Amino acid sequence: MSENSGTAVLDPPVDDRPAAAPVRRKRKRHKHNLAGYAFLTPWLIGLFAFTLIPMVYSLYLSLTKFNLLTAPQWIGIENYTRLFSDPRYLQSIKVTLLYVVTSVPLKLAAALLVAVALNRGLKALGFYRATFYLPSLLGASVAVSVMWRQIFSRDGLVNQFLGLFGVQGADWIGDPRFALWTLVLLSGWQFGTPMLIFLAGLKQLPQDLYEAAAIDGAGRFTVFFKITLPLLSPMVFFNLVLETINAFQTFTPAYVISNGLGGPIDSTLLYTLYLYLKGFGSMQMGYASAMAWVLFAVIGLFTAIYFWSARKWVNYAD
Amino acid sequence: MPAKHLGLVVIGFIMLYPVLWMIVSSLRPGDEIFRNPGLILDSLQTENYTEGWNALNPSFGTYLLNSTILVLGCIIGNLVSCSMAAYAFARLNFSGKRWWFGIMLGTIMLPVHVIIVPQYVLFSQAGWVNTFLPLIVPKILATDAFFVFLMVQFIRGLPRELDEAARIDGCGHPRIFAQIVLPLMKPALATTTIFTFIWTWNDFFTQLIYLTDPEMYTVPVALRSFVDSTVATSWGSQFAMSVVSLVPIFLAFLIGQRYLVKGIATTGGK
């Protein structure tokens, strides 16, 4: 982006030009420090006031006991050591990891399947794309979580349908064995965003490979696994990173569906919900800050693993 | 219907069925929700809507107004501040640019939880809790780095000839930005507007934290408080208010579909 920065002074002057040219050239290459920082000012203030300084302060708070009413009291790493002997915390980690490793693959698989099914020169592509994308926009709302809570309640929509076939469905939301899976399903329902990214990628794939495969008589599965999937792997990677980061931070459905408690018996106590309960429910803000930093580290770890593994499976041939 | 359409139609119908059923059920007598999984309406009942609208004090109209004010503030904040930062990153050459750009990209990935506690401390000391300031002021200061990135990508795709010609004519950067680059950026500004609208309208976590006075409730916070305060038998009015809260999202989707699809495809594809 700033390939000229710092080299302007070293460039030899061009002397076979009219006298005015070097001046203009110099002006063109001149660094716009004043204008640059003037345009950047709002962002810079925001960066320091609302991101960098709060980060430092958060790190400090994570080493203190703090309830907002009295001054923070330094306790060193005690918050961090306490985390790992807190059974509810360990439960929230278990629930969150289970949620992430099931909901992300489900969502990406659905997105990829539908994107491939849509990428066949369909006439009504715009209509289908809109239909499948809409849940992604609605899904983050409290309203859809309210809807989900009803659908999977004891006498909700799902059980009414099961009843038509004489099957007595479970109390999906109220049963700790099933409650988390209703959240996973809600996440899968919102596959529209990664689907759009896959669709954009599919449109750019070179057609000659497919023609060659057709001549060789390759079947649809062979074509998908040997051509489409490897060519699309950069997009799989991008979606995987993005959706993993999002999944770790899921809050709204867990809060609404479990009535803000993470129940039944902590089976939907997602990480950020427990963080909210600790920080803003019982005002243990030092503890909540420590939780936030562990979350940050875990997300960073997952991202690092993805990037490290990328060279083994992501195809950057072009 | 050709075979390749059949599967897609069935999947699409199943996906949208719960939403359609919620809309239909909100227009039915309350107890039918528990025994009618179909979509056919026998009669049109609007009592769920009047009941839900007035269930909390103040009425739902206040929450819609609050959400609207908040959304407008966030949209204006994002448009102004993110486009300025994007212009600097995409067109101006200044010391430390590479460094700041890297930091900007890093903040996209930062979980809000890492900074929410100190921000809350800061805003509560400033007396900003139960105002919209903690939700709007950060947007005025371009903390939504995703949109900065989106606009940088867009400006980089614009031809440089126009602003270079203007510079030779003696235009300063404020004029080049306001009269040349901004008008050309309309698609990116539209994408930002629509995404900001939908994300702010849906955002629950930060609004739940900062807005605790019912007079200041936004739609999601009010809806959730409504669900909490009613017994399970009033699904009808809960559905009715859920439908009301989804209407603006649906309208934004209809109007801005083109920009949404393009915005996701380009930021995802690069």
Coordinates of C-alpha atoms in Angstrom, one line a residue:
Chain A
M1 CA 0.0 0.0 0.0
S2 CA 2.7 2.5 0.7
E3 CA 5.4 1.2 -1.6
N4 CA 6.8 4.7 -2.1
S5 CA 7.1 5.6 1.5
G6 CA 10.6 6.6 2.5
T7 CA 12.2 6.0 -0.9
A8 CA 11.3 9.4 -2.5
V9 CA 14.4 11.1 -1.2
L10 CA 16.7 8.4 -2.6
D11 CA 15.4 8.6 -6.2
P12 CA 17.8 10.3 -8.6
P13 CA 16.3 13.5 -10.0
V14 CA 15.2 13.2 -13.6
D15 CA 17.1 15.8 -15.6
D16 CA 15.8 15.4 -19.1
R17 CA 12.5 17.1 -18.3
P18 CA 11.3 20.7 -18.3
A19 CA 12.4 22.7 -15.3
A20 CA 9.0 22.5 -13.6
A21 CA 8.8 18.8 -13.8
P22 CA 11.1 17.9 -10.9
V23 CA 9.1 20.2 -8.7
R24 CA 5.8 18.7 -9.6
R25 CA 7.3 15.2 -9.2
K26 CA 8.6 16.1 -5.9
R27 CA 5.3 17.5 -4.9
K28 CA 3.5 14.4 -6.1
R29 CA 5.8 12.1 -4.0
H30 CA 5.7 14.4 -1.1
K31 CA 4.4 12.8 2.0
H32 CA 1.0 14.1 3.0
N33 CA 1.7 13.8 6.7
L34 CA -0.5 16.7 7.7
A35 CA -3.5 15.7 5.5
G36 CA -3.0 12.0 6.3
Y37 CA -3.1 12.5 10.1
A38 CA -5.9 15.0 9.8
F39 CA -8.1 12.5 8.0
L40 CA -7.1 9.8 10.4
T41 CA -7.8 11.9 13.5
P42 CA -11.2 10.5 14.4
W43 CA -10.0 7.0 13.9
L44 CA -6.9 7.6 16.0
I45 CA -8.9 9.1 18.9
G46 CA -11.2 6.2 18.8
L47 CA -8.4 3.7 18.6
F48 CA -6.7 5.1 21.7
A49 CA -9.8 6.1 23.7
F50 CA -12.0 3.0 23.0
T51 CA -9.6 0.3 22.0
L52 CA -5.9 0.5 23.0
I53 CA -6.3 2.2 26.4
P54 CA -9.2 0.0 27.4
M55 CA -7.2 -3.0 26.4
V56 CA -4.4 -2.0 28.7
Y57 CA -6.8 -1.2 31.5
S58 CA -8.6 -4.5 31.0
L59 CA -5.4 -6.3 31.3
Y60 CA -4.7 -4.4 34.6
L61 CA -8.3 -5.1 35.8
S62 CA -7.8 -8.8 35.2
L63 CA -5.1 -8.7 37.9
T64 CA -7.4 -7.0 40.4
K65 CA -10.5 -7.5 42.4
F66 CA -13.0 -4.8 41.2
N67 CA -16.7 -4.3 41.7
L68 CA -17.0 -0.8 40.2
L69 CA -17.9 0.8 43.5
T70 CA -14.5 0.6 45.3
A71 CA -11.1 1.0 43.8
P72 CA -9.5 -2.0 42.1
Q73 CA -7.5 -4.1 44.5
W74 CA -4.4 -5.8 43.2
I75 CA -4.5 -9.6 43.5
G76 CA -1.9 -10.7 40.8
I77 CA -2.8 -13.7 38.8
E78 CA -5.4 -15.0 41.3
N79 CA -8.3 -14.4 38.9
Y80 CA -6.7 -16.6 36.3
T81 CA -5.9 -19.4 38.8
R82 CA -9.4 -19.2 40.2
L83 CA -10.9 -19.6 36.7
F84 CA -9.6 -23.2 36.5
S85 CA -11.0 -24.3 39.8
D86 CA -14.4 -22.7 39.0
P87 CA -16.7 -25.6 37.9
R88 CA -19.2 -23.2 36.2
Y89 CA -16.3 -21.7 34.2
L90 CA -15.0 -25.1 33.1
Q91 CA -18.6 -26.0 32.2
S92 CA -18.9 -22.9 30.0
I93 CA -15.6 -23.8 28.3
K94 CA -16.9 -27.3 27.6
V95 CA -20.2 -26.0 26.3
T96 CA -18.6 -23.4 24.1
L97 CA -16.0 -25.7 22.6
L98 CA -18.8 -28.2 21.8
Y99 CA -20.8 -25.4 20.3
V100 CA -18.0 -24.1 18.1
V101 CA -16.8 -27.5 16.8
T102 CA -20.3 -28.6 15.8
S103 CA -22.0 -25.3 14.7
V104 CA -19.1 -24.1 12.5
P105 CA -18.8 -27.3 10.4
L106 CA -22.5 -27.6 10.1
K107 CA -22.9 -24.0 8.9
L108 CA -20.0 -24.3 6.4
A109 CA -21.2 -27.6 5.0
A110 CA -24.7 -26.3 4.5
A111 CA -23.3 -23.1 2.9
L112 CA -21.1 -25.0 0.5
L113 CA -23.7 -27.6 -0.5
V114 CA -26.3 -24.9 -1.2
A115 CA -23.8 -22.7 -3.0
V116 CA -22.8 -25.6 -5.3
A117 CA -26.4 -26.4 -5.9
L118 CA -27.1 -22.8 -6.8
N119 CA -24.1 -22.4 -9.1
R120 CA -25.6 -24.3 -12.1
G121 CA -26.8 -21.4 -14.2
L122 CA -30.3 -21.4 -12.5
K123 CA -32.8 -18.8 -13.8
A124 CA -34.2 -17.8 -10.5
L125 CA -30.7 -17.5 -8.8
G126 CA -31.5 -14.1 -7.3
F127 CA -34.6 -15.4 -5.7
Y128 CA -33.0 -18.4 -4.2
R129 CA -30.0 -16.4 -3.0
A130 CA -32.3 -14.0 -1.2
T131 CA -34.3 -16.8 0.4
F132 CA -31.2 -18.6 1.8
Y133 CA -29.5 -15.3 2.8
L134 CA -32.5 -13.8 4.7
P135 CA -32.1 -16.0 7.9
S136 CA -28.5 -14.7 8.3
L137 CA -29.9 -11.2 8.6
L138 CA -32.8 -12.1 10.9
G139 CA -31.0 -14.7 12.9
A140 CA -28.9 -12.4 15.1
S141 CA -32.0 -10.7 16.5
V142 CA -33.7 -11.3 19.8
A143 CA -37.0 -11.8 17.8
V144 CA -35.7 -15.0 16.1
S145 CA -34.4 -16.3 19.4
V146 CA -37.8 -15.8 20.9
M147 CA -39.2 -17.7 17.9
W148 CA -36.7 -20.5 18.3
R149 CA -37.6 -20.8 22.0
Q150 CA -41.2 -21.4 21.1
I151 CA -40.5 -23.8 18.2
F152 CA -38.5 -26.1 20.4
S153 CA -40.6 -25.8 23.6
R154 CA -42.6 -28.8 24.8
D155 CA -45.7 -27.7 22.9
G156 CA -43.9 -25.8 20.2
L157 CA -44.0 -26.1 16.4
V158 CA -41.6 -29.0 16.1
N159 CA -43.5 -31.2 18.6
Q160 CA -46.8 -30.3 16.9
F161 CA -45.4 -31.7 13.7
L162 CA -44.0 -34.7 15.4
G163 CA -47.5 -35.1 17.0
L164 CA -49.0 -35.4 13.5
F165 CA -47.0 -38.6 13.1
G166 CA -47.9 -39.8 16.6
V167 CA -44.4 -39.1 18.0
Q168 CA -44.1 -37.4 21.4
G169 CA -41.2 -35.0 21.1
A170 CA -38.9 -34.1 23.9
D171 CA -38.9 -30.8 25.7
W172 CA -35.9 -29.7 23.6
I173 CA -35.2 -26.4 25.4
G174 CA -35.9 -27.7 28.8
D175 CA -33.8 -30.8 28.5
P176 CA -30.1 -30.4 29.2
R177 CA -29.3 -33.2 26.7
F178 CA -30.9 -31.2 23.8
A179 CA -30.8 -27.5 24.7
L180 CA -27.4 -26.8 23.2
W181 CA -28.3 -28.5 20.0
T182 CA -31.2 -26.1 19.4
L183 CA -28.5 -23.4 19.5
V184 CA -26.3 -25.3 17.1
L185 CA -29.3 -25.7 14.7
L186 CA -30.1 -22.0 15.0
S187 CA -26.5 -21.2 13.9
G188 CA -26.7 -23.7 11.0
W189 CA -29.9 -22.0 9.9
Q190 CA -27.9 -18.9 9.3
F191 CA -25.6 -20.3 6.6
G192 CA -26.4 -17.5 4.2
T193 CA -23.3 -15.3 4.7
P194 CA -20.7 -18.0 4.0
M195 CA -22.9 -19.2 1.2
L196 CA -22.7 -15.8 -0.5
I197 CA -18.9 -15.9 -0.2
F198 CA -18.7 -19.4 -1.6
L199 CA -21.0 -18.4 -4.5
A200 CA -18.7 -15.5 -5.3
G201 CA -15.8 -17.9 -5.3
L202 CA -17.5 -20.5 -7.4
K203 CA -18.2 -17.9 -10.1
Q204 CA -14.5 -17.3 -10.5
L205 CA -13.4 -20.9 -11.0
P206 CA -11.8 -21.6 -14.4
Q207 CA -14.3 -23.5 -16.5
D208 CA -11.7 -25.4 -18.6
L209 CA -10.9 -27.8 -15.7
Y210 CA -14.6 -28.7 -15.6
E211 CA -14.7 -29.3 -19.3
A212 CA -11.6 -31.5 -19.1
A213 CA -13.2 -33.4 -16.3
A214 CA -16.4 -33.9 -18.3
I215 CA -14.3 -35.2 -21.3
D216 CA -12.6 -37.7 -18.9
G217 CA -16.0 -38.8 -17.7
A218 CA -15.5 -37.8 -14.1
G219 CA -18.6 -38.2 -11.9
R220 CA -20.1 -35.4 -9.9
F221 CA -18.5 -36.4 -6.6
T222 CA -15.1 -36.7 -8.2
V223 CA -15.5 -33.3 -9.7
F224 CA -16.6 -31.8 -6.4
F225 CA -13.8 -33.3 -4.3
K226 CA -11.0 -33.2 -6.8
I227 CA -11.7 -29.8 -8.5
T228 CA -14.2 -27.6 -6.8
L229 CA -13.2 -28.2 -3.2
P230 CA -9.4 -27.7 -3.7
L231 CA -10.0 -24.6 -5.8
L232 CA -12.4 -23.2 -3.3
S233 CA -10.1 -23.9 -0.3
P234 CA -9.0 -20.3 0.2
M235 CA -12.7 -19.4 0.7
V236 CA -13.3 -22.4 3.0
F237 CA -10.3 -21.1 5.0
F238 CA -11.6 -17.5 5.1
N239 CA -15.1 -18.7 6.2
L240 CA -13.7 -21.1 8.8
V241 CA -11.6 -18.3 10.4
L242 CA -14.5 -15.8 10.4
E243 CA -17.2 -18.2 11.6
T244 CA -15.0 -19.7 14.3
I245 CA -14.4 -16.2 15.7
N246 CA -18.1 -15.4 15.6
A247 CA -19.1 -18.7 17.1
F248 CA -16.9 -18.2 20.1
Q249 CA -18.7 -14.9 20.8
T250 CA -22.3 -16.1 20.4
F251 CA -24.4 -14.5 23.1
T252 CA -27.9 -13.5 22.1
P253 CA -29.6 -16.8 21.5
A254 CA -28.1 -18.4 24.6
Y255 CA -29.2 -15.5 26.7
V256 CA -32.7 -15.3 25.3
I257 CA -33.4 -19.0 25.0
S258 CA -32.2 -19.8 28.5
N259 CA -33.7 -16.7 30.0
G260 CA -30.3 -15.2 30.8
L261 CA -29.2 -18.1 33.0
G262 CA -27.5 -20.6 30.7
G263 CA -29.7 -23.4 31.8
P264 CA -31.0 -26.0 32.1
I265 CA -28.2 -27.1 34.5
D266 CA -25.7 -24.8 32.6
S267 CA -26.1 -26.8 29.4
T268 CA -26.3 -23.6 27.3
L269 CA -23.8 -21.5 29.4
L270 CA -21.8 -20.1 26.5
Y271 CA -18.6 -18.4 27.4
T272 CA -19.8 -14.8 26.7
L273 CA -23.0 -15.5 28.7
Y274 CA -21.0 -16.5 31.7
L275 CA -18.7 -13.5 31.2
Y276 CA -21.8 -11.3 31.2
L277 CA -23.2 -12.9 34.3
K278 CA -19.9 -12.5 36.2
G279 CA -19.1 -9.0 35.0
F280 CA -22.5 -7.3 34.8
G281 CA -24.6 -9.6 36.9
S282 CA -22.5 -10.0 40.0
M283 CA -20.2 -7.1 39.2
Q284 CA -17.0 -9.2 39.4
M285 CA -15.3 -7.0 36.8
G286 CA -11.7 -8.2 37.4
Y287 CA -12.8 -11.8 37.0
A288 CA -14.8 -11.0 33.9
S289 CA -11.7 -9.2 32.4
A290 CA -9.6 -12.2 33.1
M291 CA -12.2 -14.3 31.3
A292 CA -12.1 -11.9 28.3
W293 CA -8.4 -12.3 28.0
V294 CA -8.5 -16.1 28.1
L295 CA -11.2 -15.9 25.4
F296 CA -9.0 -13.6 23.3
A297 CA -6.1 -16.1 23.7
V298 CA -8.2 -19.1 22.8
I299 CA -9.6 -17.3 19.7
G300 CA -6.0 -16.4 18.8
L301 CA -4.9 -20.0 19.3
F302 CA -7.6 -21.3 17.0
T303 CA -6.7 -18.7 14.3
A304 CA -3.0 -19.6 14.6
I305 CA -3.8 -23.3 14.2
Y306 CA -5.8 -22.5 11.1
F307 CA -3.0 -20.4 9.6
W308 CA -0.4 -23.0 10.5
S309 CA -2.5 -25.8 9.0
A310 CA -3.4 -23.7 6.0
R311 CA -0.2 -24.6 4.0
K312 CA -1.3 -28.2 4.2
W313 CA -4.7 -27.9 2.7
V314 CA -5.3 -24.4 1.3
N315 CA -4.6 -24.2 -2.4
Y316 CA -3.1 -20.9 -3.4
A317 CA -2.2 -22.1 -6.9
D318 CA -3.3 -18.9 -8.6
Chain B
M1 CA -40.9 -28.2 -11.9
P2 CA -37.4 -29.4 -13.1
A3 CA -35.7 -31.7 -10.7
K4 CA -32.8 -29.3 -9.9
H5 CA -35.2 -26.7 -8.6
L6 CA -37.3 -29.1 -6.5
G7 CA -34.6 -29.7 -3.8
L8 CA -33.9 -26.0 -3.5
V9 CA -37.5 -25.0 -3.2
V10 CA -38.1 -27.6 -0.5
I11 CA -35.0 -26.5 1.5
G12 CA -35.9 -22.9 1.1
F13 CA -39.5 -23.5 2.2
I14 CA -38.4 -25.5 5.3
M15 CA -36.0 -22.7 6.2
L16 CA -38.5 -19.9 6.0
Y17 CA -41.4 -22.0 7.4
P18 CA -40.8 -21.0 11.1
V19 CA -40.8 -17.3 10.2
L20 CA -43.9 -17.6 8.1
W21 CA -45.6 -19.6 10.8
M22 CA -44.6 -17.0 13.4
I23 CA -46.2 -14.2 11.3
V24 CA -49.4 -16.3 10.8
S25 CA -49.6 -17.3 14.4
S26 CA -49.3 -13.7 15.6
L27 CA -52.6 -13.1 13.7
R28 CA -54.4 -16.0 15.4
P29 CA -56.1 -16.3 18.8
G30 CA -53.4 -17.0 21.4
D31 CA -54.2 -20.7 22.2
E32 CA -54.0 -21.8 18.5
I33 CA -50.2 -21.4 18.7
F34 CA -50.1 -24.6 20.7
R35 CA -52.1 -26.7 18.3
N36 CA -52.0 -25.3 14.8
P37 CA -48.7 -25.9 12.9
G38 CA -50.3 -24.9 9.6
L39 CA -50.1 -21.7 7.7
I40 CA -53.8 -21.1 6.8
L41 CA -55.5 -18.2 8.5
D42 CA -59.2 -18.7 9.4
S43 CA -59.7 -15.1 10.6
L44 CA -57.5 -12.1 11.2
Q45 CA -57.0 -11.2 14.8
T46 CA -55.0 -8.2 15.7
E47 CA -55.4 -8.3 19.4
N48 CA -52.0 -9.8 19.9
Y49 CA -50.5 -6.7 18.4
T50 CA -52.5 -4.2 20.5
E51 CA -51.8 -6.3 23.6
G52 CA -48.1 -6.6 22.9
W53 CA -47.7 -3.0 21.9
N54 CA -49.0 -1.8 25.3
A55 CA -47.7 -4.7 27.4
L56 CA -44.7 -2.7 28.8
N57 CA -44.6 0.8 30.1
P58 CA -43.7 2.9 27.9
S59 CA -45.3 1.3 24.9
F60 CA -43.5 -0.4 22.0
G61 CA -43.6 2.9 20.0
T62 CA -40.9 4.3 22.3
Y63 CA -38.6 1.4 21.8
L64 CA -39.0 1.7 18.0
L65 CA -38.2 5.4 18.2
N66 CA -35.2 4.7 20.5
S67 CA -33.8 2.1 18.1
T68 CA -34.4 4.5 15.2
I69 CA -32.4 7.3 16.8
L70 CA -29.6 4.9 17.8
V71 CA -29.4 3.5 14.3
L72 CA -29.4 6.9 12.6
G73 CA -26.6 8.1 14.9
C74 CA -24.5 5.0 14.2
I75 CA -25.0 5.3 10.5
I76 CA -24.0 8.9 10.3
G77 CA -21.0 8.2 12.6
N78 CA -19.8 5.3 10.5
L79 CA -20.3 7.1 7.2
V80 CA -18.3 10.2 8.2
S81 CA -15.5 8.7 10.3
C82 CA -14.9 5.5 8.4
S83 CA -14.8 7.2 5.0
M84 CA -12.3 9.8 6.3
A85 CA -10.0 7.1 7.7
A86 CA -10.4 5.1 4.5
Y87 CA -9.4 8.0 2.3
A88 CA -6.2 8.5 4.4
F89 CA -5.3 4.8 4.1
A90 CA -6.2 4.4 0.4
R91 CA -5.0 7.7 -1.1
L92 CA -2.6 9.6 1.2
N93 CA 1.0 8.8 1.8
F94 CA 2.2 9.5 5.3
S95 CA 4.7 8.2 7.8
G96 CA 3.6 5.2 9.8
K97 CA 0.8 4.4 7.4
R98 CA 1.7 0.7 7.1
W99 CA 1.9 0.4 10.9
W100 CA -1.5 2.0 11.5
F101 CA -3.1 0.0 8.7
G102 CA -2.0 -3.2 10.3
I103 CA -3.4 -2.1 13.7
M104 CA -6.7 -1.2 12.0
L105 CA -6.9 -4.7 10.5
G106 CA -6.1 -6.2 13.9
T107 CA -8.9 -4.4 15.6
I108 CA -11.4 -6.0 13.3
M109 CA -10.7 -9.3 14.9
L110 CA -10.7 -8.0 18.5
P111 CA -13.5 -9.5 20.6
V112 CA -15.6 -6.7 22.1
H113 CA -15.5 -8.5 25.4
V114 CA -11.8 -7.6 25.9
I115 CA -12.7 -3.9 26.0
I116 CA -16.3 -3.9 27.3
V117 CA -15.5 -3.8 31.0
P118 CA -13.1 -0.8 30.8
Q119 CA -15.5 0.9 28.4
Y120 CA -18.3 0.4 30.8
V121 CA -16.2 1.8 33.7
L122 CA -15.3 4.8 31.5
F123 CA -18.9 5.5 30.4
S124 CA -20.4 5.0 33.8
Q125 CA -17.9 7.5 35.3
A126 CA -18.9 9.9 32.5
G127 CA -22.5 9.5 33.4
W128 CA -23.3 8.1 30.0
V129 CA -25.1 4.9 31.1
N130 CA -28.7 5.0 30.0
T131 CA -27.9 7.4 27.2
F132 CA -27.1 6.4 23.6
L133 CA -23.7 8.0 23.8
P134 CA -21.7 4.8 24.7
L135 CA -23.2 3.2 21.6
I136 CA -22.9 6.2 19.1
V137 CA -19.7 8.0 20.1
P138 CA -17.4 5.0 19.3
K139 CA -19.0 4.9 15.8
I140 CA -18.2 8.6 15.3
L141 CA -14.6 7.7 16.0
A142 CA -14.5 4.9 13.4
T143 CA -14.2 2.0 15.8
D144 CA -16.1 -0.2 13.3
A145 CA -12.9 -1.0 11.5
F146 CA -14.7 -3.5 9.2
F147 CA -16.2 -0.5 7.4
V148 CA -12.9 1.3 7.1
F149 CA -11.5 -1.8 5.5
L150 CA -14.5 -2.1 3.2
M151 CA -14.1 1.5 2.0
V152 CA -10.3 1.2 1.6
Q153 CA -10.9 -1.7 -0.7
F154 CA -13.4 0.3 -2.6
I155 CA -11.3 3.5 -3.0
R156 CA -8.3 1.5 -4.1
G157 CA -10.5 0.3 -7.0
L158 CA -11.3 3.8 -8.1
P159 CA -9.2 5.4 -10.9
R160 CA -6.6 7.8 -9.6
E161 CA -6.6 10.0 -12.7
L162 CA -9.5 12.1 -11.4
D163 CA -8.1 13.0 -8.0
E164 CA -4.6 13.6 -9.6
A165 CA -6.1 16.0 -12.1
A166 CA -7.8 17.8 -9.3
R167 CA -4.6 18.0 -7.3
I168 CA -2.8 19.5 -10.3
D169 CA -5.6 22.0 -10.5
G170 CA -4.8 23.0 -7.0
C171 CA -7.5 21.2 -5.1
G172 CA -6.6 20.4 -1.5
H173 CA -7.4 17.0 0.1
P174 CA -10.6 18.1 1.8
R175 CA -12.1 19.1 -1.6
I176 CA -10.8 16.0 -3.4
F177 CA -12.3 13.9 -0.7
A178 CA -15.6 15.7 -0.5
Q179 CA -16.2 16.4 -4.2
I180 CA -14.5 13.6 -6.1
V181 CA -13.9 10.5 -3.9
L182 CA -17.1 10.6 -1.8
P183 CA -19.5 10.8 -4.8
L184 CA -17.7 7.9 -6.5
M185 CA -18.0 5.9 -3.2
K186 CA -21.7 5.8 -3.2
P187 CA -22.0 1.9 -3.4
A188 CA -19.6 1.5 -0.5
L189 CA -21.4 4.1 1.5
A190 CA -24.7 2.3 0.7
T191 CA -23.3 -1.0 1.8
T192 CA -22.0 0.6 5.1
T193 CA -25.4 2.2 5.7
I194 CA -27.3 -1.0 5.3
F195 CA -25.0 -3.2 7.3
T196 CA -24.8 -0.6 10.1
F197 CA -28.6 -0.4 10.1
I198 CA -29.1 -4.2 10.4
W199 CA -26.2 -4.8 12.9
T200 CA -27.2 -2.0 15.1
W201 CA -30.9 -2.9 15.0
N202 CA -30.1 -6.5 16.0
D203 CA -27.3 -5.7 18.4
F204 CA -28.2 -7.0 21.9
F205 CA -25.1 -7.4 24.0
T206 CA -24.0 -3.7 24.2
Q207 CA -27.5 -2.3 24.3
L208 CA -28.4 -4.7 27.2
I209 CA -25.4 -3.5 29.1
Y210 CA -25.8 0.3 28.7
L211 CA -29.6 0.7 28.5
T212 CA -31.2 -0.4 31.8
D213 CA -33.9 2.3 32.1
P214 CA -37.2 1.2 30.4
E215 CA -37.5 4.7 28.9
M216 CA -34.2 4.2 27.0
Y217 CA -34.9 0.6 26.0
T218 CA -34.3 -0.2 22.3
V219 CA -36.3 -2.9 20.5
P220 CA -34.1 -5.9 21.3
V221 CA -33.8 -5.0 25.0
A222 CA -37.5 -4.3 25.3
L223 CA -38.4 -7.5 23.5
R224 CA -36.3 -9.6 25.8
S225 CA -37.6 -7.8 28.9
F226 CA -41.2 -8.5 27.6
V227 CA -40.4 -12.2 27.2
D228 CA -39.0 -12.3 30.7
S229 CA -42.0 -10.5 32.2
T230 CA -44.8 -12.6 30.6
V231 CA -45.8 -16.2 31.3
A232 CA -45.4 -18.7 28.6
T233 CA -49.1 -18.5 27.6
S234 CA -48.7 -15.1 25.9
W235 CA -46.8 -16.4 22.9
G236 CA -49.2 -14.5 20.7
S237 CA -48.2 -11.1 21.8
Q238 CA -44.5 -12.1 22.0
F239 CA -44.8 -13.2 18.4
A240 CA -46.6 -10.0 17.4
M241 CA -43.8 -7.8 18.8
S242 CA -41.1 -10.1 17.3
V243 CA -42.7 -9.6 13.9
V244 CA -42.9 -5.8 14.4
S245 CA -39.2 -5.8 15.4
L246 CA -38.2 -7.8 12.2
V247 CA -40.1 -5.6 9.8
P248 CA -37.4 -2.9 9.5
I249 CA -34.7 -5.6 8.9
F250 CA -36.8 -7.1 6.2
L251 CA -37.4 -3.8 4.5
A252 CA -33.7 -3.0 4.7
F253 CA -33.0 -6.3 3.1
L254 CA -35.5 -5.7 0.3
I255 CA -34.1 -2.2 -0.5
G256 CA -30.5 -3.0 -0.1
Q257 CA -30.2 -6.6 -1.1
R258 CA -27.9 -5.7 -4.0
Y259 CA -25.4 -3.9 -1.7
L260 CA -25.6 -6.6 0.9
V261 CA -24.7 -9.4 -1.5
K262 CA -22.0 -7.3 -3.2
G263 CA -20.5 -6.2 0.2
I264 CA -20.2 -9.7 1.4
A265 CA -18.9 -11.1 -1.8
T266 CA -16.1 -8.5 -2.1
T267 CA -14.9 -8.4 1.5
G268 CA -15.1 -12.1 1.6
G269 CA -13.4 -12.6 -1.8
K270 CA -10.4 -10.5 -1.1

